[in-house]
Short mmCIF file of C-alpha atoms in Angstrom, two decimals:
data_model
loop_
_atom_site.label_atom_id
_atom_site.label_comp_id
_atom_site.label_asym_id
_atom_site.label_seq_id
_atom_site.Cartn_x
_atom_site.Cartn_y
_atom_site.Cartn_z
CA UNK A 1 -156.86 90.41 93.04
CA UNK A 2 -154.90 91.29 89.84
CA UNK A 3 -155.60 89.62 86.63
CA UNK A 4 -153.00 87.11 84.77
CA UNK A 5 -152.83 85.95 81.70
CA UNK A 6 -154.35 83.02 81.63
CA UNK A 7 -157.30 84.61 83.66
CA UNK A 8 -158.22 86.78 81.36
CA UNK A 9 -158.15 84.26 78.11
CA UNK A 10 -160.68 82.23 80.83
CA UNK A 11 -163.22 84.43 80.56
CA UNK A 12 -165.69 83.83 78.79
CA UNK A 13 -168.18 86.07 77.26
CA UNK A 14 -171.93 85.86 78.80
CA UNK A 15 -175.46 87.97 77.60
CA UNK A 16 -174.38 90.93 78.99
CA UNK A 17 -170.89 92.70 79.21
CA UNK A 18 -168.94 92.57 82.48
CA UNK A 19 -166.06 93.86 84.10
CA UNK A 20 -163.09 92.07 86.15
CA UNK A 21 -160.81 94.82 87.45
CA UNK A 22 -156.82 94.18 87.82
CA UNK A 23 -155.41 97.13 89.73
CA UNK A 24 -155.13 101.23 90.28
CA UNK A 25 -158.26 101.96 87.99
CA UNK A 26 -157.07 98.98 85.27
CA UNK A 27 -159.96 97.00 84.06
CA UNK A 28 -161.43 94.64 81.41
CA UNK A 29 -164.80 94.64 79.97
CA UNK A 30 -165.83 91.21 78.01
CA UNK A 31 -168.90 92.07 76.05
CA UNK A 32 -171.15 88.95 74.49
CA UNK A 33 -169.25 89.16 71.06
CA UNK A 34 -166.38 87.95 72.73
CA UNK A 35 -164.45 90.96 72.59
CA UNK A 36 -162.44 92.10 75.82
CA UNK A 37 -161.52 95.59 75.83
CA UNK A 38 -159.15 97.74 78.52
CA UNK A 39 -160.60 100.21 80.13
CA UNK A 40 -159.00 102.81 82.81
CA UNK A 41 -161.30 104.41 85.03
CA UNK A 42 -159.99 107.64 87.15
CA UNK A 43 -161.12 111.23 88.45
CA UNK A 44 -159.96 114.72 87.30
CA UNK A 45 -161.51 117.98 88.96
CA UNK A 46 -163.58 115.55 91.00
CA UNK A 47 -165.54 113.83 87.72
CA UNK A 48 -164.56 110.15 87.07
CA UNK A 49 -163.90 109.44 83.48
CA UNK A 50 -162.77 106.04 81.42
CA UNK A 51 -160.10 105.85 79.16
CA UNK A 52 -160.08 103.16 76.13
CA UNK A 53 -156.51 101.51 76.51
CA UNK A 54 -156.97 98.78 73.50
CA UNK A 55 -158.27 95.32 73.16
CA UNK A 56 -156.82 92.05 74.14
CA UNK A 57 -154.85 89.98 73.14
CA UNK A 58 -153.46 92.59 71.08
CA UNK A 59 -152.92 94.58 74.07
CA UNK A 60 -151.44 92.32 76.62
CA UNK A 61 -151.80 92.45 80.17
CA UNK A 62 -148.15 93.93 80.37
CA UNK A 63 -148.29 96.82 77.64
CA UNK A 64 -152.19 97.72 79.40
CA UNK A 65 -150.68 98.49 83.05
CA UNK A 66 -148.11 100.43 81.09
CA UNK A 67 -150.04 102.62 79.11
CA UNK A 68 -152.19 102.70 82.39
CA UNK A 69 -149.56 103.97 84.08
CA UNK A 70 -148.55 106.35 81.72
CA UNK A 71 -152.46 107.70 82.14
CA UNK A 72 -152.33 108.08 85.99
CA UNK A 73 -149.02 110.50 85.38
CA UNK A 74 -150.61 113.06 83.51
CA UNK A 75 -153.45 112.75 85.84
CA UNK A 76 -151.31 112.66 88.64
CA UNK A 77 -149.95 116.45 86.95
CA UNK A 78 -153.83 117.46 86.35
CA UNK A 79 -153.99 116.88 82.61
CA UNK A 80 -156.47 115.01 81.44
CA UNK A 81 -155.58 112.42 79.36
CA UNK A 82 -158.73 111.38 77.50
CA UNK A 83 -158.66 115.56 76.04
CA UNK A 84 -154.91 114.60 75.42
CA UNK A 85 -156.04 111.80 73.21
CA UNK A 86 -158.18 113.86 71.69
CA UNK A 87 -156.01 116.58 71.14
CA UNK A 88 -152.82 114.12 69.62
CA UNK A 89 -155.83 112.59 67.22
CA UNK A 90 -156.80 116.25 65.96
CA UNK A 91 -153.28 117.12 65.28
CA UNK A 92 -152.56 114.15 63.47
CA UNK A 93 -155.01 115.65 60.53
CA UNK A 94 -153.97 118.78 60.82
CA UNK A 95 -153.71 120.92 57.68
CA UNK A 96 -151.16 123.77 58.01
CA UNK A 97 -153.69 126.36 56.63
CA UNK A 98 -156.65 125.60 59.29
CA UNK A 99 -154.90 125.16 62.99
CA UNK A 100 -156.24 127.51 65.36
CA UNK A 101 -152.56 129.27 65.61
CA UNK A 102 -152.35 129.79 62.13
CA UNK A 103 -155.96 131.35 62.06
CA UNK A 104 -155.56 133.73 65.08
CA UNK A 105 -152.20 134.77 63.92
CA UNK A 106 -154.14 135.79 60.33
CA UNK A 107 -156.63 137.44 62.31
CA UNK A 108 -153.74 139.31 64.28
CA UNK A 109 -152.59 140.31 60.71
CA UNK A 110 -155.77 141.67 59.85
CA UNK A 111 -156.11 144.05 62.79
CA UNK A 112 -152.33 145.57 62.16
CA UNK A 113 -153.69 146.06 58.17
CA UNK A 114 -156.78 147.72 60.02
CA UNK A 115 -154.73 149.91 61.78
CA UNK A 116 -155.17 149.30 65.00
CA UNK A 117 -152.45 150.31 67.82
CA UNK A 118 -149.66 148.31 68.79
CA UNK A 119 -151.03 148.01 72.27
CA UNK A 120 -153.85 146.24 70.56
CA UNK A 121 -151.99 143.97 68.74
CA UNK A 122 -149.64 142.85 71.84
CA UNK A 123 -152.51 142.23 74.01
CA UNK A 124 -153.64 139.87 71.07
CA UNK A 125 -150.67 137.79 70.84
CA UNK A 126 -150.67 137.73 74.95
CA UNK A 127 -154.20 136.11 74.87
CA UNK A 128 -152.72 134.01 71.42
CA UNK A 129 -150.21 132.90 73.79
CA UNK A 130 -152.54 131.34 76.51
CA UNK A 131 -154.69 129.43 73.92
CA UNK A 132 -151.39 127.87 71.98
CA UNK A 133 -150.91 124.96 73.80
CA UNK A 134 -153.81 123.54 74.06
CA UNK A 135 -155.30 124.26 70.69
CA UNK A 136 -152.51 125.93 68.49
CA UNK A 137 -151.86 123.14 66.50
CA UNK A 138 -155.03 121.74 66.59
CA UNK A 139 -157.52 121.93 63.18
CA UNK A 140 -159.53 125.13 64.04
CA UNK A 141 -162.91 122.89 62.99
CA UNK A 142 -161.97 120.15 65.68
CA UNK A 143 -161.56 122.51 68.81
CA UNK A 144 -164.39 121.81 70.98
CA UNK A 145 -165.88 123.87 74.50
CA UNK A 146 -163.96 121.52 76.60
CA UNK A 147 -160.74 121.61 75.28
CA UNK A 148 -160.85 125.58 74.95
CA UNK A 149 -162.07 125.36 78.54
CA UNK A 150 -159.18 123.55 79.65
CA UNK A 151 -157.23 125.96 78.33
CA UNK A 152 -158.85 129.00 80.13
CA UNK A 153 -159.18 127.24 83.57
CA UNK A 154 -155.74 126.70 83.02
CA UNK A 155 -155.63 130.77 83.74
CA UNK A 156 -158.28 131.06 86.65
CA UNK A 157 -156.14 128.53 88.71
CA UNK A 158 -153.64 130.80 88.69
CA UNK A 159 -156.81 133.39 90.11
CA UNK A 160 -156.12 135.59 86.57
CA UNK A 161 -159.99 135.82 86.19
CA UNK A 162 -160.38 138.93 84.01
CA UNK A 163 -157.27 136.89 81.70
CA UNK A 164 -159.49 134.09 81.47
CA UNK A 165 -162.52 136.06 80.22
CA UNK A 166 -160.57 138.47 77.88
CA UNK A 167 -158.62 135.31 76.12
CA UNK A 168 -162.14 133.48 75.78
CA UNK A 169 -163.06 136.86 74.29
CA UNK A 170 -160.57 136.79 71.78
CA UNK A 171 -160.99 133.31 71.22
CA UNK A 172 -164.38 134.29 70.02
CA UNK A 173 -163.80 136.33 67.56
CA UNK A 174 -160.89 134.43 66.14
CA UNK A 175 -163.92 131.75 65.66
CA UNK A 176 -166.13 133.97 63.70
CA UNK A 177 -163.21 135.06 62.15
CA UNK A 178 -162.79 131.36 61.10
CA UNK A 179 -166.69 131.26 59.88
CA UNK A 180 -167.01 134.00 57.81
CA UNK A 181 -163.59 132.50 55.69
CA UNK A 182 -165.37 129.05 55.52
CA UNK A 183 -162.75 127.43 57.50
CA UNK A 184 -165.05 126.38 60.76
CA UNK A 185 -168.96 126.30 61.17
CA UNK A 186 -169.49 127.48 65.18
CA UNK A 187 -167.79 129.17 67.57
CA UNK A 188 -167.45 126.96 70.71
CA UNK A 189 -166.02 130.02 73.19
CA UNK A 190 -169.72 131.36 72.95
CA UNK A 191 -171.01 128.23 74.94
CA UNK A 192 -168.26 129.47 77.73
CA UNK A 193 -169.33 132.89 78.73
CA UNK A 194 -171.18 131.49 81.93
CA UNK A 195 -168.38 128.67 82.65
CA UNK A 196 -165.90 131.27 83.74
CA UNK A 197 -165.59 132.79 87.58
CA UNK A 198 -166.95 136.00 87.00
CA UNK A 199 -164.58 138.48 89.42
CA UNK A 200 -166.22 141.05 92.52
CA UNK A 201 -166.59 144.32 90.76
CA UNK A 202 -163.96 145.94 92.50
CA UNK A 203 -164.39 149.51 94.07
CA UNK A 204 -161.54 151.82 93.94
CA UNK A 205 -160.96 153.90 97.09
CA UNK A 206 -161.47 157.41 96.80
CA UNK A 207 -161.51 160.77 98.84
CA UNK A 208 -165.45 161.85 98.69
CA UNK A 209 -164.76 165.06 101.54
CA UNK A 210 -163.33 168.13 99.91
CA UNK A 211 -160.91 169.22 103.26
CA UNK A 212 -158.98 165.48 103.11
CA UNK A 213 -159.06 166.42 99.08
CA UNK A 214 -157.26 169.37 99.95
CA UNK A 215 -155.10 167.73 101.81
CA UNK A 216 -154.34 165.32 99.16
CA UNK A 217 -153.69 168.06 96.41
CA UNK A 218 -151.32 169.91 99.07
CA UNK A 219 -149.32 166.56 99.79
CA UNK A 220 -149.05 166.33 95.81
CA UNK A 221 -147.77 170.05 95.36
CA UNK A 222 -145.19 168.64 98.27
CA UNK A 223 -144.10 165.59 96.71
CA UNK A 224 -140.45 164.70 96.59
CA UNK A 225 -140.22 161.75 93.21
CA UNK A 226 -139.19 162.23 89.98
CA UNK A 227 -140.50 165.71 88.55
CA UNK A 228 -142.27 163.96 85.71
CA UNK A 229 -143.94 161.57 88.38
CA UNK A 230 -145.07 164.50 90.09
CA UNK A 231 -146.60 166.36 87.15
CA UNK A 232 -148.53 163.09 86.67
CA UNK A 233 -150.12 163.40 90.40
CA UNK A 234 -150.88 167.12 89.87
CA UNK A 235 -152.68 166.71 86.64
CA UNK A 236 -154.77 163.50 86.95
CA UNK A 237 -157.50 165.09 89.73
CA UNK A 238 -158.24 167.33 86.76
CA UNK A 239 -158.89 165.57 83.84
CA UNK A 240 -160.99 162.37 84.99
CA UNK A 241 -159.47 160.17 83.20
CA UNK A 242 -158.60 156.56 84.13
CA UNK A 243 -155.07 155.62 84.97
CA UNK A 244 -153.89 154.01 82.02
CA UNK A 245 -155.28 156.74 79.81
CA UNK A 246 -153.71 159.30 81.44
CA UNK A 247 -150.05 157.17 81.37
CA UNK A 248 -150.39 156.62 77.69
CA UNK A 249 -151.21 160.02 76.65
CA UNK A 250 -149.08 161.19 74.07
CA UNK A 251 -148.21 164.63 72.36
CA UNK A 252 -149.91 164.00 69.66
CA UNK A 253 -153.20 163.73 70.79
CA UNK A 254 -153.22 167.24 72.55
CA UNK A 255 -154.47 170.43 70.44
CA UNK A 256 -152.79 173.02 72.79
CA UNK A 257 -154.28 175.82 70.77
CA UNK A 258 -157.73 174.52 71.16
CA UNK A 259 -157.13 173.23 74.28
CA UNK A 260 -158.40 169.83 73.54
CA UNK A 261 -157.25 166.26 74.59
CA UNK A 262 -158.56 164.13 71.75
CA UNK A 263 -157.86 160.08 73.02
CA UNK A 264 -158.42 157.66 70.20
CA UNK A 265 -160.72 154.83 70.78
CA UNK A 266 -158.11 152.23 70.48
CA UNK A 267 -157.32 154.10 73.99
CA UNK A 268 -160.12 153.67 75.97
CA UNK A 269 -161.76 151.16 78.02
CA UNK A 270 -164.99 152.05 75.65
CA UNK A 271 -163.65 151.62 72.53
CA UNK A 272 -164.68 154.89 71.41
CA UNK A 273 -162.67 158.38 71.07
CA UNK A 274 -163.05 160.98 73.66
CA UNK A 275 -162.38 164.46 73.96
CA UNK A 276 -160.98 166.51 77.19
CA UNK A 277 -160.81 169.97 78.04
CA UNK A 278 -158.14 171.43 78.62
CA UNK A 279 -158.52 174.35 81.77
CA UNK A 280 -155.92 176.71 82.42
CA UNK A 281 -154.10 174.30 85.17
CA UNK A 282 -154.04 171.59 83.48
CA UNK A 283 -152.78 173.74 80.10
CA UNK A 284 -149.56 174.99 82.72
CA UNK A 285 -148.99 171.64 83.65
CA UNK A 286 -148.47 170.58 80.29
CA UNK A 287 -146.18 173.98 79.87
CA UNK A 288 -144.11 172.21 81.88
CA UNK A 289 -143.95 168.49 81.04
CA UNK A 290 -143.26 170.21 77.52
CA UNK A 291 -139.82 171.20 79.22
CA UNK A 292 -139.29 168.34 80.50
CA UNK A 293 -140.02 165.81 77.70
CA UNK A 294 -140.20 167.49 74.45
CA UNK A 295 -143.17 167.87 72.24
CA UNK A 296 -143.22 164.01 71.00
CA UNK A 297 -144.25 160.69 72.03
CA UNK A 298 -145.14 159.85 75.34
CA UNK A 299 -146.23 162.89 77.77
CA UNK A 300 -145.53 160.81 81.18
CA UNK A 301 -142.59 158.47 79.73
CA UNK A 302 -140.52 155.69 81.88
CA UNK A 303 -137.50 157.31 84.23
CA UNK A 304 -134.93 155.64 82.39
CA UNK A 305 -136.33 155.54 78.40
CA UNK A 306 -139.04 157.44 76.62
CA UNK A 307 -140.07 154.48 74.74
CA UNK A 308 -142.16 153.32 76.99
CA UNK A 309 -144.97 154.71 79.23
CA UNK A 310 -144.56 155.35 82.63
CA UNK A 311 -145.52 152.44 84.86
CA UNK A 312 -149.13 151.84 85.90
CA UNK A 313 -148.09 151.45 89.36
CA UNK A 314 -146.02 154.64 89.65
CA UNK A 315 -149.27 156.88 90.83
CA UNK A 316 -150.32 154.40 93.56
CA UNK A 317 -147.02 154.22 94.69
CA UNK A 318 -146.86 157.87 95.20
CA UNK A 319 -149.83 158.21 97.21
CA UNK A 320 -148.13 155.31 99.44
CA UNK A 321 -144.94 157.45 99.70
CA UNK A 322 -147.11 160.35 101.25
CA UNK A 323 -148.84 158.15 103.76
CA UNK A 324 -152.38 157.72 101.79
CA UNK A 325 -153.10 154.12 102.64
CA UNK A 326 -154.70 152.19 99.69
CA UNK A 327 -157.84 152.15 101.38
CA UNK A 328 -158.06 156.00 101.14
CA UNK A 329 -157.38 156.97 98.02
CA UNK A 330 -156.32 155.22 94.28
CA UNK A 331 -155.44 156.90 91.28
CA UNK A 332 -158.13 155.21 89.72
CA UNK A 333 -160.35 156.60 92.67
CA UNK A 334 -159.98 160.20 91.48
CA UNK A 335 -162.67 159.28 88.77
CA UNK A 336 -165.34 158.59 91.72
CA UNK A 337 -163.97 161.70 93.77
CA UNK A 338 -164.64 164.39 90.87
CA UNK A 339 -168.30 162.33 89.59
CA UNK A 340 -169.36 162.36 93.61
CA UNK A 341 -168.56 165.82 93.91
CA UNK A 342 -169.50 167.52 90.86
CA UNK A 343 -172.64 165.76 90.73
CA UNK A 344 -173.39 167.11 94.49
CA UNK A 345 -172.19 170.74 93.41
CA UNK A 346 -175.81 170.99 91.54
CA UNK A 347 -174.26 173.12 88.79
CA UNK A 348 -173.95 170.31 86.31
CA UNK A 349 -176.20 168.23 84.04
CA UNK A 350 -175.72 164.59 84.79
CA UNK A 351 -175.05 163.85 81.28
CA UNK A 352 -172.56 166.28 80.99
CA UNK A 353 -170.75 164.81 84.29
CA UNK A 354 -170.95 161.19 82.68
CA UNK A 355 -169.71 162.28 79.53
CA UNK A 356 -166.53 163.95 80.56
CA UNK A 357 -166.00 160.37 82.94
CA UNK A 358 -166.21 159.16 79.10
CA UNK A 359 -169.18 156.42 80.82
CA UNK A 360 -171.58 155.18 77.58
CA UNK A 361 -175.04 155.74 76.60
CA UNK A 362 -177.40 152.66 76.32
CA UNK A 363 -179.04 154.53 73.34
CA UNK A 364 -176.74 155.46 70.69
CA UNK A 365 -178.59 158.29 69.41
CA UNK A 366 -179.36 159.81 72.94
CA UNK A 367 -175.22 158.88 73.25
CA UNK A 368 -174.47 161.13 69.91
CA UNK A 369 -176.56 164.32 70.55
CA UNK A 370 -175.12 164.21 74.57
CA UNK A 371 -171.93 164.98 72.90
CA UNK A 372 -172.98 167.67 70.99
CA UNK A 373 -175.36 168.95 73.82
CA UNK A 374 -172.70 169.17 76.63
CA UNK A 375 -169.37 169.82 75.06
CA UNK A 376 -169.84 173.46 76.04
CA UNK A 377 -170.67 172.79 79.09
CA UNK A 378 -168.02 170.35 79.80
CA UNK A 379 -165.70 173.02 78.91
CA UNK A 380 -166.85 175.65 81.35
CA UNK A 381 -167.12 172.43 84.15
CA UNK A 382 -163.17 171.85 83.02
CA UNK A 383 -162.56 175.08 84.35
CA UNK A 384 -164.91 175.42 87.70
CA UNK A 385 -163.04 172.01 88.74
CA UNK A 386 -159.85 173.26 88.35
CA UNK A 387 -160.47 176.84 89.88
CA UNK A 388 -162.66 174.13 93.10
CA UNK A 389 -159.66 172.54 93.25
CA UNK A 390 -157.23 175.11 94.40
CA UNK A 391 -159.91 176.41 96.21
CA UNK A 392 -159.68 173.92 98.16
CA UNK A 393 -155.72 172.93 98.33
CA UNK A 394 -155.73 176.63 99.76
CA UNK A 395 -157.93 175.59 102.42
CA UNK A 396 -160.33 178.56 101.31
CA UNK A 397 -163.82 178.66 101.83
CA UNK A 398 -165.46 175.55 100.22
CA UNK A 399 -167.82 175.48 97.60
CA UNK A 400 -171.46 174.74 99.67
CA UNK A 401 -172.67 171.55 97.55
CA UNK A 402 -176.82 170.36 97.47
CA UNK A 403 -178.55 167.78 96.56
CA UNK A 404 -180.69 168.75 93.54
CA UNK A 405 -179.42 169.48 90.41
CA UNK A 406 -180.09 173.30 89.26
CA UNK A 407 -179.81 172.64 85.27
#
């Protein structure tokens, strides 16, 4: 039955508390002081929680069930609105020198002064954008794990996974950032690294037989798209590069008279520079996107402005266009098609292999002298690829591969 009134100033207090509920979660608790307290009590993500509403009589019966009310709509919307009260309180004593915006966006300022690329700094104001809010105008020293959580589950609802555990990442160091300048003492997003869905490794389909690689190269030298697009396809089996590598590679970066591609680490998935030889293919397929493009910015750019890169779909959806299902081959799948098969030619050292798929060392040193060890050899590899390669587009005589490794 509801509570009135007059019910509720009949109550008296006893040795222990007690409860007498009123309606949709709406209670008050009389504790042995004589104090009677509102209380609503409701679920969110399956959890029930309480929510203090104020004490009577200076909350009255009428202004409970509305702030009540005003509770069940944000958890009706799947906020939570004890973190809401929690996040209003912080921001009432904020300081507009310590919020967590006005920290990250520092921090952003600090990695354009350290040069890094512009790629960089966009993905940092992308993952900036997620966290703003739920904590941007919060004091940086009164986020908690739970309301940064929020924030980041916020992202895996929407099944952006990877999103989630990048932003946490850069969460992270925007809270160590905040430690080492005295303006916070912990970094909550390090308690969150196992609260986050962790996504299947995914395995990108590749050609492993050298006769439907062949095919695959011959479909290429047939393709109809845009001649740019084309010089894309015809290059990438060479150079073993990953998709977004090869997109963003710029004139710059190429040494035609040493015949090097020298990536910059801000580039790569590893964070560290790498170095690609150049064999006499690939060397006449940059002859020609010279032509085409000129000798600055972007070697592969858009169709319609050479501003920007072209996009990170446009190989994938050139395979489609010549009838490779997605399920046979991926751009990104030319990586495991030239590591499978080299390795199985015997003629390389597995370090040298791993290196030119620019794939770490777990010991740095061993990592450092591999690059000084195999550069050589990656060289003359460069060029047996190339020259296996339209071997094989010919339909000549393939290479007979084995098992063990003759180095």
């Amino acid at each position: 039955m509801a509570l009135t009134d007059v019910a509720i100033r009949g109550f008296k207090p006893m040795a222990k508390p007690f409860k007498r509920a009123d309606a949709k979660g709406l209670y008050v608790e009389v504790f042995p002081n004589g104090s009677k307290l509102w209380r609503f009590k409701y679920r969110i993500a399956g959890k029930e929680k309480r929510l203090a509403l104020g004490a009577y009589p200076e909350i009255k019966l009428s202004e409970a069930r509305k702030r009540r009310d005003e509770a069940r709509s944000k958890v009706d919307d799947g906020q939570d609105p004890a973190i809401d009260r929690k996040r209003q309180k912080a921001a009432a004593k904020i300081s507009a020198n310590d919020s967590f915006e006005h920290i990250a966006s520092e921090y952003i300022d600090k990695m354009k002064r350290e040069g890094k690329a512009p790629s960089t700094l966009a993905k940092a104001n992308w993952f900036l954008s997620h966290l703003k809010p739920a904590i941007g105008t919060m004091p940086i020293s009164e986020v908690d794990p739970q309301l940064l959580l929020a924030a980041l589950k916020k992202l895996e609802a929407k099944g952006n996974y990877e999103s989630a555990k990048k932003t946490r990442s850069f969460a992270s160091r925007v809270f160590r950032y905040a430690v080492a300048t005295g303006r916070s003492k912990s970094d909550p997003a390090t308690l969150l690294s196992g609260a986050l869905i962790t996504k299947k490794a995914r395995h990108y389909a590749a050609i492993l037989e050298p006769a439907k690689l062949g095919e695959l190269l011959r479909a290429i030298d047939g393709y109809t798209g845009g001649p740019v697009s084309k010089l894309a396809l015809q290059m990438a089996p060479h150079v073993f590069v990953r998709p977004g590598e090869l997109r963003h590679a710029e004139w710059e970066q190429f040494d035609l008279a040493e015949r090097v591609w020298r990536i910059p680490a801000e580039r790569m998935k590893s964070r560290r520079p790498h170095a690609v030889p150049l064999s006499n293919q690939v060397m006449g397929i940059l002859v020609e996107l010279r032509a085409l493009t000129g000798s600055k910015g972007f070697v592969f750019p858009a169709e319609h402005t050479r501003q920007r890169p072209m996009s990170e779909n446009t190989l994938n959806a050139a395979f489609r266009r010549m009838g490779f299902t997605k399920d046979e081959v991926t751009a990104h799948g030319l990586r495991s098609t030239a590591s499978t098969l080299l390795n199985e030619s015997g003629k390389w050292h597995a370090d040298a292999i791993e290196r030119a798929l620019a794939h770490g060392h777990s010991d740095a040193t061993r990592g450092a002298y591999a690059r000084g060890e195999h550069w050589a050899e990656r060289v003359s590899m460069a060029q047996w690829w190339s020259d296996y390669l339209d071997q094989i587009k010919a339909g000549g005589e393939v290479v007979q591969i084995r098992a063990e490794n003759t180095i």
